[in-house]
Tab-separated table of C-alpha atoms in Angstrom:
chain	number	residue	atom	x	y	z
A	1	UNK	CA	0.068	0.130	-0.193
A	2	UNK	CA	1.178	3.651	-1.052
A	3	UNK	CA	0.476	6.483	1.204
A	4	UNK	CA	0.896	10.034	0.316
A	5	UNK	CA	-0.045	13.347	1.976
A	6	UNK	CA	-3.206	13.021	-0.823
A	7	UNK	CA	-4.418	9.466	-0.261
A	8	UNK	CA	-3.614	5.784	-0.257
A	9	UNK	CA	-3.277	3.063	-3.046
A	10	UNK	CA	-3.654	-0.596	-2.439
A	11	UNK	CA	-4.470	-3.463	-4.988
A	12	UNK	CA	-5.764	-0.968	-7.502
A	13	UNK	CA	-8.018	0.887	-5.146
A	14	UNK	CA	-7.648	4.617	-3.773
A	15	UNK	CA	-8.623	5.162	-0.422
A	16	UNK	CA	-9.023	8.745	1.153
A	17	UNK	CA	-6.900	8.673	4.485
A	18	UNK	CA	-5.723	10.764	7.023
A	19	UNK	CA	-1.791	11.175	8.292
A	20	UNK	CA	-0.161	13.330	11.096
A	21	UNK	CA	-0.728	16.738	11.559
A	22	UNK	CA	3.127	17.423	10.988
A	23	UNK	CA	3.073	16.024	7.345
A	24	UNK	CA	5.090	13.058	6.247
A	25	UNK	CA	8.680	13.057	6.715
A	26	UNK	CA	11.440	11.903	8.827
A	27	UNK	CA	10.308	11.780	12.464
A	28	UNK	CA	12.626	14.020	14.835
A	29	UNK	CA	10.830	12.417	18.125
A	30	UNK	CA	7.678	11.195	20.292
A	31	UNK	CA	4.979	13.776	20.092
A	32	UNK	CA	6.111	15.167	16.417
A	33	UNK	CA	3.300	14.565	14.944
A	34	UNK	CA	5.118	13.528	11.768
A	35	UNK	CA	3.538	10.294	9.974
A	36	UNK	CA	7.355	8.491	9.252
A	37	UNK	CA	8.154	8.226	5.579
A	38	UNK	CA	9.706	4.710	4.549
A	39	UNK	CA	8.553	1.252	4.118
A	40	UNK	CA	6.748	-0.530	7.444
A	41	UNK	CA	5.597	-4.101	7.915
A	42	UNK	CA	2.405	-4.517	9.972
A	43	UNK	CA	3.375	-6.336	12.999
A	44	UNK	CA	-0.277	-6.840	14.758
A	45	UNK	CA	-3.592	-5.905	14.041
A	46	UNK	CA	-5.828	-5.453	17.174
A	47	UNK	CA	-9.732	-5.100	17.315
A	48	UNK	CA	-12.198	-3.870	19.902
A	49	UNK	CA	-13.791	-7.507	19.929
A	50	UNK	CA	-17.133	-6.291	21.371
A	51	UNK	CA	-17.573	-3.863	18.488
A	52	UNK	CA	-15.921	-5.945	15.400
A	53	UNK	CA	-14.476	-9.439	14.629
A	54	UNK	CA	-11.421	-9.512	12.428
A	55	UNK	CA	-9.947	-12.868	11.635
A	56	UNK	CA	-6.267	-12.997	13.081
A	57	UNK	CA	-6.645	-9.961	14.899
A	58	UNK	CA	-5.943	-9.577	18.740
A	59	UNK	CA	-8.652	-8.438	21.021
A	60	UNK	CA	-8.169	-4.899	22.588
A	61	UNK	CA	-9.440	-5.528	26.027
A	62	UNK	CA	-10.267	-2.763	28.762
A	63	UNK	CA	-7.111	-2.662	30.470
A	64	UNK	CA	-5.152	-2.280	27.218
A	65	UNK	CA	-2.623	0.569	26.894
A	66	UNK	CA	0.191	1.493	24.600
A	67	UNK	CA	3.512	2.627	26.556
A	68	UNK	CA	4.747	6.219	25.209
A	69	UNK	CA	7.015	6.753	27.822
A	70	UNK	CA	10.683	6.960	26.469
A	71	UNK	CA	12.575	6.274	29.733
A	72	UNK	CA	10.264	2.935	30.714
A	73	UNK	CA	11.653	-0.527	29.342
A	74	UNK	CA	8.441	-1.045	27.497
A	75	UNK	CA	8.035	2.170	25.723
A	76	UNK	CA	6.195	1.584	21.918
A	77	UNK	CA	4.629	-1.466	23.361
A	78	UNK	CA	1.473	-2.806	24.325
A	79	UNK	CA	1.176	-3.202	28.082
A	80	UNK	CA	-1.898	-3.640	30.663
A	81	UNK	CA	-3.549	-1.285	33.019
A	82	UNK	CA	-2.651	-0.461	35.798
A	83	UNK	CA	0.547	0.627	34.402
A	84	UNK	CA	2.950	3.287	36.234
A	85	UNK	CA	4.280	5.393	33.236
A	86	UNK	CA	2.649	7.529	30.279
A	87	UNK	CA	0.604	5.100	28.147
A	88	UNK	CA	-2.138	5.591	25.365
A	89	UNK	CA	-5.708	4.097	26.352
A	90	UNK	CA	-6.420	1.335	23.410
A	91	UNK	CA	-9.895	0.294	24.982
A	92	UNK	CA	-11.554	3.974	23.836
A	93	UNK	CA	-15.217	5.043	23.811
A	94	UNK	CA	-15.124	6.431	20.457
A	95	UNK	CA	-14.139	4.382	17.461
A	96	UNK	CA	-10.640	5.406	16.887
A	97	UNK	CA	-9.055	2.114	17.907
A	98	UNK	CA	-11.949	-0.307	17.020
A	99	UNK	CA	-9.313	-1.614	14.555
A	100	UNK	CA	-5.271	-1.111	15.104
A	101	UNK	CA	-2.617	-2.247	12.710
A	102	UNK	CA	0.472	-1.810	14.563
A	103	UNK	CA	3.609	-0.820	11.958
A	104	UNK	CA	7.319	-2.025	12.512
A	105	UNK	CA	8.272	2.040	13.035
A	106	UNK	CA	10.817	1.939	15.963
A	107	UNK	CA	10.239	-1.533	17.239
A	108	UNK	CA	12.784	-3.974	16.844
A	109	UNK	CA	15.134	-2.210	18.049
A	110	UNK	CA	13.141	0.330	19.972
A	111	UNK	CA	14.974	3.607	20.200
A	112	UNK	CA	13.904	5.532	23.333
A	113	UNK	CA	12.215	8.776	21.871
A	114	UNK	CA	12.061	8.070	18.489
A	115	UNK	CA	8.460	7.844	18.596
A	116	UNK	CA	5.791	5.380	19.592
A	117	UNK	CA	2.354	3.890	18.387
A	118	UNK	CA	2.481	4.581	14.466
A	119	UNK	CA	-0.622	2.962	13.592
A	120	UNK	CA	-3.202	2.367	11.085
A	121	UNK	CA	-6.662	2.989	12.552
A	122	UNK	CA	-9.886	4.201	12.118
A	123	UNK	CA	-10.370	8.324	11.350
A	124	UNK	CA	-12.133	10.758	13.042
A	125	UNK	CA	-13.005	12.165	9.505
A	126	UNK	CA	-11.509	12.696	5.829
A	127	UNK	CA	-8.266	14.317	6.188
A	128	UNK	CA	-8.596	15.207	10.027
A	129	UNK	CA	-5.097	15.330	11.190
A	130	UNK	CA	-3.557	12.324	13.207
A	131	UNK	CA	-0.900	12.210	15.618
A	132	UNK	CA	1.643	10.555	13.431
A	133	UNK	CA	-0.690	7.682	12.675
A	134	UNK	CA	-2.308	6.634	8.960
A	135	UNK	CA	-6.146	6.719	9.376
A	136	UNK	CA	-9.361	5.283	7.082
A	137	UNK	CA	-12.448	5.223	7.105
A	138	UNK	CA	-13.789	1.752	8.855
A	139	UNK	CA	-15.291	0.246	5.817
A	140	UNK	CA	-12.050	1.091	3.962
A	141	UNK	CA	-9.601	-0.149	6.960
A	142	UNK	CA	-11.939	-3.410	6.813
A	143	UNK	CA	-11.336	-3.854	3.278
A	144	UNK	CA	-7.441	-3.535	3.546
A	145	UNK	CA	-6.738	-5.349	6.303
A	146	UNK	CA	-9.032	-8.643	4.696
A	147	UNK	CA	-6.838	-8.429	1.710
A	148	UNK	CA	-3.531	-7.844	3.586
A	149	UNK	CA	-0.631	-10.771	3.199
A	150	UNK	CA	2.271	-11.116	4.924
A	151	UNK	CA	4.136	-9.599	1.753
A	152	UNK	CA	2.161	-6.459	1.833
A	153	UNK	CA	4.101	-3.241	2.964
A	154	UNK	CA	2.854	0.204	3.963
A	155	UNK	CA	5.413	2.618	1.592
A	156	UNK	CA	4.912	6.149	3.118
A	157	UNK	CA	6.186	8.765	0.466
A	158	UNK	CA	6.938	12.348	1.273
């Protein structure tokens, strides 16, 4: 899948999407709101099991968090509440994280402060900026993930 500021293209189909409010580029660090340029693998898919079923996806439970504390050993990984450091809630009242595709950006090895929680997820609306993630209409994200293969990649171009 190719992603630019104008949208995404996957398997011959074009999709509207939202990117980080900092645009597409080289991430400077945690909280810069930049969608990272490059070629990324999808390492995991999570869903809110009470709202959606997607074969092969892990379930986002009510205690699910994503650690965004650069000085913590669990930085940029999924953790459970209660948790003693800064972390983003994955089990949200809104639909943004009903589906989460985790990109391999800063995952192995993890570099503290480089950036965390770079996901594919459900958007707030067309072209409404994210904090660095790539967001789609729910129906489009389901379509993409149902056709995703191990060889598929997210290619983000600036």
